[in-house]
């Protein structure tokens, strides 16, 4: 009987080794070890043997069944890993694949405007800088010469990050803190533009967003005058909007510029669009960044991009710009 057991065992192990699928491994398993399996069959016949023989054959049979079971498990694991690899290979999706005839998507309208403006300013010799959207009080307010009790620090304008008091961390309310970061990191001369997302604690409606975009421009060099400010605004207006557009400045107030001015753009039909704020960088701001105002002077301006993009493309409701409605987005 021992001869027979060994023959069956060898045969089962050979079939396991040659099995090419998990299913054929399972077939060998049931043929050898299943209820009606060849090896299981010997168990029933043990009862016909003498006690001494039964002990010897029984041990042989147990070893044989354990060996076949181990071979089955090892081969099954091998084949399962191979099948898994093949399935993953088959299911792989190439997310960079360009599918001809299908719209591959495009940049958002506001992103397009940012890139266009960057091109205009890079063409004028400016660099592009960025800063964090979560700012500290120093960069968003204090270094920009906001007095301790300036109303813009109050709750109605600013989203504070809930880190307890004092309320030192804010969602930046404008891109002007990037001016501070640039001046802290770099000695003049500075010619930079700084686009980015900004946050105001305001109710949203067709003409106001709580999350919107600005572009800031900063120049610091020797002998910079208000004439350079007016000239740069006019050059960028014509380069971005076209030759038929012009600009004007109106006196205004910002804590970080002195003198300060609002600037408007005149469309070819004669109508005006209020665009943003501007002015000569306040000496306190230069000093806060370690720049000597006796040696250097500068100008800065900043304006909202969402309203500009909306006006240019006839979008009546600014909230559309923040929507994910593909029928709206597809138009641009
Ligand atoms: N930061 C100002 C605002 O958000 C705009 C501004 C920028 C004014 C630069 C002057 C100089 O309204």
CSV table of C-alpha atoms and ligand atoms in Angstrom, one decimal:
chain,number,residue,atom,x,y,z
A,1,UNK,CA,0.0,0.0,0.0
A,2,UNK,CA,2.9,2.3,0.8
A,3,UNK,CA,4.0,1.8,-2.8
A,4,UNK,CA,0.6,2.9,-4.0
A,5,UNK,CA,0.6,6.0,-1.7
A,6,UNK,CA,3.9,7.1,-3.0
A,7,UNK,CA,2.8,6.7,-6.6
A,8,UNK,CA,-0.3,8.7,-6.0
A,9,UNK,CA,1.7,11.4,-4.2
A,10,UNK,CA,4.3,11.7,-7.0
A,11,UNK,CA,1.6,11.9,-9.6
A,12,UNK,CA,-0.3,14.6,-7.7
A,13,UNK,CA,2.8,16.7,-7.1
A,14,UNK,CA,3.7,16.4,-10.8
A,15,UNK,CA,0.3,17.6,-11.8
A,16,UNK,CA,0.5,20.5,-9.4
A,17,UNK,CA,3.9,21.6,-10.7
A,18,UNK,CA,2.5,21.5,-14.2
A,19,UNK,CA,-0.7,23.3,-13.5
A,20,UNK,CA,-1.1,26.6,-15.4
A,21,UNK,CA,-4.2,28.0,-13.7
A,22,UNK,CA,-5.7,28.3,-10.2
A,23,UNK,CA,-8.6,26.2,-11.5
A,24,UNK,CA,-6.4,23.3,-12.5
A,25,UNK,CA,-4.6,23.4,-9.1
A,26,UNK,CA,-8.0,23.1,-7.5
A,27,UNK,CA,-8.8,20.1,-9.7
A,28,UNK,CA,-5.6,18.3,-8.5
A,29,UNK,CA,-6.4,19.2,-4.9
A,30,UNK,CA,-9.8,17.6,-5.1
A,31,UNK,CA,-8.6,14.6,-7.1
A,32,UNK,CA,-6.0,13.8,-4.4
A,33,UNK,CA,-7.3,15.2,-1.2
A,34,UNK,CA,-11.0,15.6,-1.7
A,35,UNK,CA,-13.6,13.3,-0.2
A,36,UNK,CA,-13.3,10.9,-3.0
A,37,UNK,CA,-9.7,11.7,-3.7
A,38,UNK,CA,-7.0,9.1,-4.4
A,39,UNK,CA,-5.1,9.7,-1.1
A,40,UNK,CA,-8.3,10.0,1.0
A,41,UNK,CA,-9.2,6.6,-0.4
A,42,UNK,CA,-6.3,5.0,1.4
A,43,UNK,CA,-7.7,6.2,4.8
A,44,UNK,CA,-10.7,4.0,4.5
A,45,UNK,CA,-8.5,1.0,3.7
A,46,UNK,CA,-6.4,1.5,6.9
A,47,UNK,CA,-9.0,-0.4,8.8
A,48,UNK,CA,-8.2,-3.6,6.9
A,49,UNK,CA,-4.5,-3.6,8.2
A,50,UNK,CA,-2.9,-5.0,11.3
A,51,UNK,CA,-2.2,-2.5,14.0
A,52,UNK,CA,1.5,-2.3,13.3
A,53,UNK,CA,1.0,-1.9,9.6
A,54,UNK,CA,-1.7,0.7,10.2
A,55,UNK,CA,0.7,2.8,12.3
A,56,UNK,CA,3.4,2.8,9.6
A,57,UNK,CA,1.1,3.3,6.6
A,58,UNK,CA,-0.9,5.9,8.5
A,59,UNK,CA,2.2,7.9,9.1
A,60,UNK,CA,3.2,7.6,5.5
A,61,UNK,CA,-0.3,8.7,4.4
A,62,UNK,CA,-0.3,11.7,6.7
A,63,UNK,CA,3.1,12.9,5.4
A,64,UNK,CA,2.0,12.3,1.8
A,65,UNK,CA,-1.2,14.3,2.3
A,66,UNK,CA,0.6,17.2,4.0
A,67,UNK,CA,3.2,17.3,1.2
A,68,UNK,CA,0.5,17.4,-1.5
A,69,UNK,CA,-1.4,20.1,0.4
A,70,UNK,CA,1.8,22.2,0.7
A,71,UNK,CA,2.6,21.9,-3.0
A,72,UNK,CA,-1.0,22.9,-3.8
A,73,UNK,CA,-0.8,26.0,-1.6
A,74,UNK,CA,2.5,27.1,-3.0
A,75,UNK,CA,1.5,26.7,-6.6
A,76,UNK,CA,-1.8,28.4,-6.0
A,77,UNK,CA,-0.1,31.4,-4.4
A,78,UNK,CA,2.3,31.6,-7.4
A,79,UNK,CA,-0.5,31.5,-9.9
A,80,UNK,CA,-2.7,34.0,-8.1
A,81,UNK,CA,0.1,36.5,-7.9
A,82,UNK,CA,0.6,36.1,-11.7
A,83,UNK,CA,-3.1,36.4,-12.4
A,84,UNK,CA,-3.2,39.6,-10.3
A,85,UNK,CA,-0.3,41.1,-12.1
A,86,UNK,CA,-1.9,40.4,-15.4
A,87,UNK,CA,-5.2,41.8,-14.3
A,88,UNK,CA,-3.6,45.1,-13.1
A,89,UNK,CA,-1.7,45.4,-16.3
A,90,UNK,CA,-5.0,44.9,-18.2
A,91,UNK,CA,-6.9,47.4,-16.1
A,92,UNK,CA,-4.2,50.1,-16.2
A,93,UNK,CA,-5.5,53.5,-17.3
A,94,UNK,CA,-3.1,56.1,-18.8
A,95,UNK,CA,-4.3,59.4,-17.4
A,96,UNK,CA,-2.0,61.3,-19.7
A,97,UNK,CA,-3.4,59.7,-22.8
A,98,UNK,CA,-4.7,62.1,-25.4
A,99,UNK,CA,-7.8,60.7,-27.0
A,100,UNK,CA,-8.2,62.1,-30.5
A,101,UNK,CA,-11.6,63.6,-31.1
A,102,UNK,CA,-12.4,64.1,-27.5
A,103,UNK,CA,-12.2,67.5,-25.7
A,104,UNK,CA,-9.2,67.2,-23.4
A,105,UNK,CA,-10.3,70.1,-21.2
A,106,UNK,CA,-8.7,73.5,-20.9
A,107,UNK,CA,-7.6,76.1,-18.4
A,108,UNK,CA,-10.2,78.0,-16.4
A,109,UNK,CA,-11.0,81.5,-17.6
A,110,UNK,CA,-9.4,83.2,-14.6
A,111,UNK,CA,-6.2,81.1,-15.0
A,112,UNK,CA,-6.1,82.1,-18.7
A,113,UNK,CA,-6.3,85.7,-17.7
A,114,UNK,CA,-3.5,85.2,-15.1
A,115,UNK,CA,-1.3,83.6,-17.7
A,116,UNK,CA,-1.9,86.4,-20.2
A,117,UNK,CA,-1.1,89.1,-17.7
A,118,UNK,CA,2.0,87.3,-16.6
A,119,UNK,CA,3.1,87.2,-20.3
A,120,UNK,CA,2.5,90.9,-20.6
A,121,UNK,CA,4.6,91.7,-17.5
A,122,UNK,CA,7.3,89.2,-18.2
A,123,UNK,CA,7.6,91.0,-21.6
A,124,UNK,CA,8.2,94.2,-19.7
A,125,UNK,CA,11.0,92.6,-17.7
A,126,UNK,CA,9.2,91.6,-14.5
A,127,UNK,CA,9.5,88.3,-12.6
A,128,UNK,CA,6.5,86.4,-11.2
A,129,UNK,CA,6.3,85.7,-7.4
A,130,UNK,CA,3.9,83.8,-5.2
A,131,UNK,CA,3.0,83.6,-1.5
A,132,UNK,CA,0.9,81.6,0.8
A,133,UNK,CA,-2.9,82.0,1.0
A,134,UNK,CA,-2.8,81.4,4.8
A,135,UNK,CA,-1.0,84.4,6.1
A,136,UNK,CA,0.2,85.8,9.4
A,137,UNK,CA,-0.9,89.2,10.7
A,138,UNK,CA,2.6,90.7,10.1
A,139,UNK,CA,2.6,90.1,6.3
A,140,UNK,CA,-1.1,90.7,5.7
A,141,UNK,CA,-1.4,93.8,7.9
A,142,UNK,CA,1.3,95.0,10.3
A,143,UNK,CA,4.2,95.2,7.8
A,144,UNK,CA,1.9,96.9,5.4
A,145,UNK,CA,1.5,99.8,7.9
A,146,UNK,CA,-2.1,99.0,9.0
A,147,UNK,CA,-2.6,100.7,12.3
A,148,UNK,CA,-3.4,98.5,15.2
A,149,UNK,CA,-7.1,99.5,15.1
A,150,UNK,CA,-7.5,99.7,11.3
A,151,UNK,CA,-11.1,98.6,10.4
A,152,UNK,CA,-9.8,96.2,7.8
A,153,UNK,CA,-8.5,94.0,10.6
A,154,UNK,CA,-12.0,93.5,12.0
A,155,UNK,CA,-14.1,90.4,11.6
A,156,UNK,CA,-16.4,91.7,8.8
A,157,UNK,CA,-13.5,91.7,6.3
A,158,UNK,CA,-11.2,89.0,7.4
A,159,UNK,CA,-11.4,85.3,7.7
A,160,UNK,CA,-9.4,84.3,10.7
A,161,UNK,CA,-8.0,80.8,11.0
A,162,UNK,CA,-9.4,79.2,14.2
A,163,UNK,CA,-6.2,78.9,16.2
A,164,UNK,CA,-7.4,80.7,19.4
A,165,UNK,CA,-6.4,84.1,20.4
A,166,UNK,CA,-4.6,86.4,19.6
A,167,UNK,CA,-5.9,86.0,16.1
A,168,UNK,CA,-2.6,86.0,14.3
A,169,UNK,CA,-3.4,83.8,11.3
A,170,UNK,CA,-5.7,84.9,8.5
A,171,UNK,CA,-6.8,83.9,5.0
A,172,UNK,CA,-5.0,86.7,3.1
A,173,UNK,CA,-7.3,89.5,2.2
A,174,UNK,CA,-5.2,90.8,-0.7
A,175,UNK,CA,-2.0,89.9,-2.6
A,176,UNK,CA,-0.1,92.8,-1.0
A,177,UNK,CA,1.5,90.5,1.7
A,178,UNK,CA,3.5,89.0,-1.2
A,179,UNK,CA,5.1,92.4,-1.6
A,180,UNK,CA,6.4,92.1,1.9
A,181,UNK,CA,7.6,88.5,1.3
A,182,UNK,CA,9.5,89.6,-1.9
A,183,UNK,CA,11.1,92.6,-0.2
A,184,UNK,CA,12.1,90.4,2.8
A,185,UNK,CA,13.7,87.9,0.6
A,186,UNK,CA,15.3,90.1,-2.1
A,187,UNK,CA,17.3,93.3,-2.2
A,188,UNK,CA,16.2,96.0,-4.7
A,189,UNK,CA,16.0,96.5,-7.6
A,190,UNK,CA,12.7,94.6,-7.6
A,191,UNK,CA,10.3,94.3,-10.6
A,192,UNK,CA,7.7,91.6,-9.8
A,193,UNK,CA,4.1,90.7,-10.3
A,194,UNK,CA,2.2,88.5,-7.8
A,195,UNK,CA,-1.0,86.8,-8.9
A,196,UNK,CA,-3.1,84.8,-6.5
A,197,UNK,CA,-6.3,83.9,-4.7
A,198,UNK,CA,-7.6,86.1,-1.9
A,199,UNK,CA,-10.4,85.9,0.7
A,200,UNK,CA,-12.9,88.4,2.2
A,201,UNK,CA,-15.5,87.7,4.7
A,202,UNK,CA,-18.4,89.1,2.6
A,203,UNK,CA,-21.8,87.9,1.4
A,204,UNK,CA,-21.5,86.7,-2.2
A,205,UNK,CA,-23.7,88.1,-4.9
A,206,UNK,CA,-23.6,88.7,-8.7
A,207,UNK,CA,-20.8,91.3,-8.3
A,208,UNK,CA,-19.0,90.1,-5.1
A,209,UNK,CA,-17.1,86.9,-4.3
A,210,UNK,CA,-15.7,85.9,-0.9
A,211,UNK,CA,-12.9,84.1,-2.7
A,212,UNK,CA,-11.5,85.9,-5.7
A,213,UNK,CA,-8.2,86.7,-7.4
A,214,UNK,CA,-5.8,89.7,-7.6
A,215,UNK,CA,-2.7,90.6,-9.4
A,216,UNK,CA,-0.1,92.7,-7.5
A,217,UNK,CA,2.7,94.7,-9.1
A,218,UNK,CA,5.7,95.9,-7.2
A,219,UNK,CA,8.7,98.0,-8.3
A,220,UNK,CA,11.5,99.2,-6.0
A,221,UNK,CA,14.5,100.9,-7.5
A,222,UNK,CA,16.5,104.1,-7.3
A,223,UNK,CA,14.6,107.2,-8.4
A,224,UNK,CA,11.2,105.6,-9.0
A,225,UNK,CA,8.5,108.3,-9.3
A,226,UNK,CA,4.7,108.5,-9.6
A,227,UNK,CA,5.3,109.0,-13.3
A,228,UNK,CA,6.7,105.5,-13.5
A,229,UNK,CA,3.5,104.2,-11.8
A,230,UNK,CA,1.2,106.0,-14.2
A,231,UNK,CA,3.3,105.0,-17.2
A,232,UNK,CA,3.4,101.3,-16.2
A,233,UNK,CA,-0.3,101.1,-15.6
A,234,UNK,CA,-1.0,102.7,-19.0
A,235,UNK,CA,1.4,100.4,-20.8
A,236,UNK,CA,-0.1,97.3,-19.3
A,237,UNK,CA,-3.6,98.5,-20.1
A,238,UNK,CA,-2.8,98.9,-23.8
A,239,UNK,CA,-0.8,95.7,-23.9
A,240,UNK,CA,-3.5,93.6,-22.3
A,241,UNK,CA,-6.8,95.3,-23.5
A,242,UNK,CA,-5.6,96.8,-26.7
A,243,UNK,CA,-4.5,100.2,-28.2
A,244,UNK,CA,-8.0,101.7,-27.9
A,245,UNK,CA,-8.0,101.5,-24.0
A,246,UNK,CA,-6.5,104.1,-21.7
A,247,UNK,CA,-6.2,104.5,-17.9
A,248,UNK,CA,-6.7,107.2,-15.2
A,249,UNK,CA,-5.7,107.6,-11.6
A,250,UNK,CA,-7.9,109.1,-8.8
A,251,UNK,CA,-6.7,110.1,-5.4
A,252,UNK,CA,-7.4,107.5,-2.7
A,253,UNK,CA,-6.1,106.1,0.6
A,254,UNK,CA,-4.2,102.8,1.4
A,255,UNK,CA,-2.1,102.5,4.6
A,256,UNK,CA,0.8,101.0,2.6
A,257,UNK,CA,1.1,103.6,-0.2
A,258,UNK,CA,1.6,107.4,0.0
A,259,UNK,CA,0.3,109.0,-2.1
A,260,UNK,CA,-2.4,106.5,-3.1
A,261,UNK,CA,-4.7,106.3,-6.1
A,262,UNK,CA,-7.4,104.2,-7.5
A,263,UNK,CA,-7.1,103.4,-11.2
A,264,UNK,CA,-9.7,103.0,-13.8
A,265,UNK,CA,-9.6,101.8,-17.4
A,266,UNK,CA,-11.5,103.6,-20.2
A,267,UNK,CA,-13.0,101.3,-22.9
A,268,UNK,CA,-13.1,102.4,-26.5
A,269,UNK,CA,-16.8,103.3,-26.1
A,270,UNK,CA,-15.8,105.8,-23.5
A,271,UNK,CA,-17.1,103.9,-20.4
A,272,UNK,CA,-14.9,103.4,-17.3
A,273,UNK,CA,-14.1,100.2,-15.4
A,274,UNK,CA,-12.8,100.6,-11.8
A,275,UNK,CA,-9.9,98.2,-11.7
A,276,UNK,CA,-7.8,98.6,-8.5
A,277,UNK,CA,-5.6,100.5,-6.1
A,278,UNK,CA,-2.1,101.9,-6.5
A,279,UNK,CA,0.5,104.2,-5.0
A,280,UNK,CA,4.0,104.9,-4.0
A,281,UNK,CA,5.3,102.3,-1.5
A,282,UNK,CA,5.0,103.9,2.0
A,283,UNK,CA,8.5,104.6,3.6
A,284,UNK,CA,7.3,102.6,6.7
A,285,UNK,CA,6.7,99.6,4.5
A,286,UNK,CA,10.2,99.8,3.0
A,287,UNK,CA,11.7,100.1,6.5
A,288,UNK,CA,9.7,97.1,7.8
A,289,UNK,CA,11.4,95.1,5.1
A,290,UNK,CA,14.9,96.4,5.8
A,291,UNK,CA,15.0,98.7,2.8
A,292,UNK,CA,16.3,102.2,3.2
A,293,UNK,CA,13.7,104.7,1.9
A,294,UNK,CA,16.4,107.4,1.6
A,295,UNK,CA,18.1,105.3,-1.1
A,296,UNK,CA,15.2,103.4,-2.7
A,297,UNK,CA,11.6,104.3,-3.7
A,298,UNK,CA,8.9,102.2,-5.3
A,299,UNK,CA,5.4,101.9,-6.5
A,300,UNK,CA,2.8,99.2,-6.2
A,301,UNK,CA,-0.6,98.5,-7.7
A,302,UNK,CA,-3.1,95.6,-7.3
A,303,UNK,CA,-6.4,94.8,-9.0
A,304,UNK,CA,-9.1,92.1,-9.1
A,305,UNK,CA,-9.0,89.6,-11.9
A,306,UNK,CA,-12.4,88.0,-11.7
A,307,UNK,CA,-14.4,91.1,-12.5
A,308,UNK,CA,-11.9,91.9,-15.2
A,309,UNK,CA,-12.3,88.5,-16.8
A,310,UNK,CA,-16.1,88.7,-16.4
A,311,UNK,CA,-16.3,92.1,-18.1
A,312,UNK,CA,-14.1,91.0,-20.9
A,313,UNK,CA,-16.3,88.0,-21.7
A,314,UNK,CA,-19.7,89.4,-20.8
A,315,UNK,CA,-20.2,87.1,-17.8
A,316,UNK,CA,-23.1,88.8,-15.9
A,317,UNK,CA,-22.7,86.9,-12.6
A,318,UNK,CA,-19.3,86.5,-10.9
A,319,UNK,CA,-20.5,83.4,-9.1
A,320,UNK,CA,-20.4,81.5,-12.4
A,321,UNK,CA,-16.6,81.7,-12.2
A,322,UNK,CA,-16.6,79.6,-9.1
A,323,UNK,CA,-19.1,77.1,-10.5
A,324,UNK,CA,-18.3,73.6,-11.8
A,325,UNK,CA,-21.0,73.8,-14.5
A,326,UNK,CA,-19.4,72.3,-17.5
A,327,UNK,CA,-21.8,74.2,-19.8
A,328,UNK,CA,-20.5,77.5,-18.5
A,329,UNK,CA,-16.9,76.5,-18.4
A,330,UNK,CA,-16.8,75.0,-21.9
A,331,UNK,CA,-17.5,78.4,-23.5
A,332,UNK,CA,-14.0,79.8,-22.8
B,1,LIG,N1,-4.2,95.6,-1.8
B,1,LIG,C1,-5.2,96.6,-2.2
B,1,LIG,C2,-6.6,96.0,-2.2
B,1,LIG,O1,-6.7,94.9,-2.1
B,1,LIG,C3,-4.8,97.1,-3.6
B,1,LIG,C4,-3.5,97.9,-3.7
B,1,LIG,C5,-2.4,97.2,-4.1
B,1,LIG,C6,-3.4,99.2,-3.4
B,1,LIG,C7,-1.2,97.8,-4.2
B,1,LIG,C8,-2.2,99.9,-3.5
B,1,LIG,C9,-1.1,99.2,-3.8
B,1,LIG,O2,-7.5,96.7,-2.3
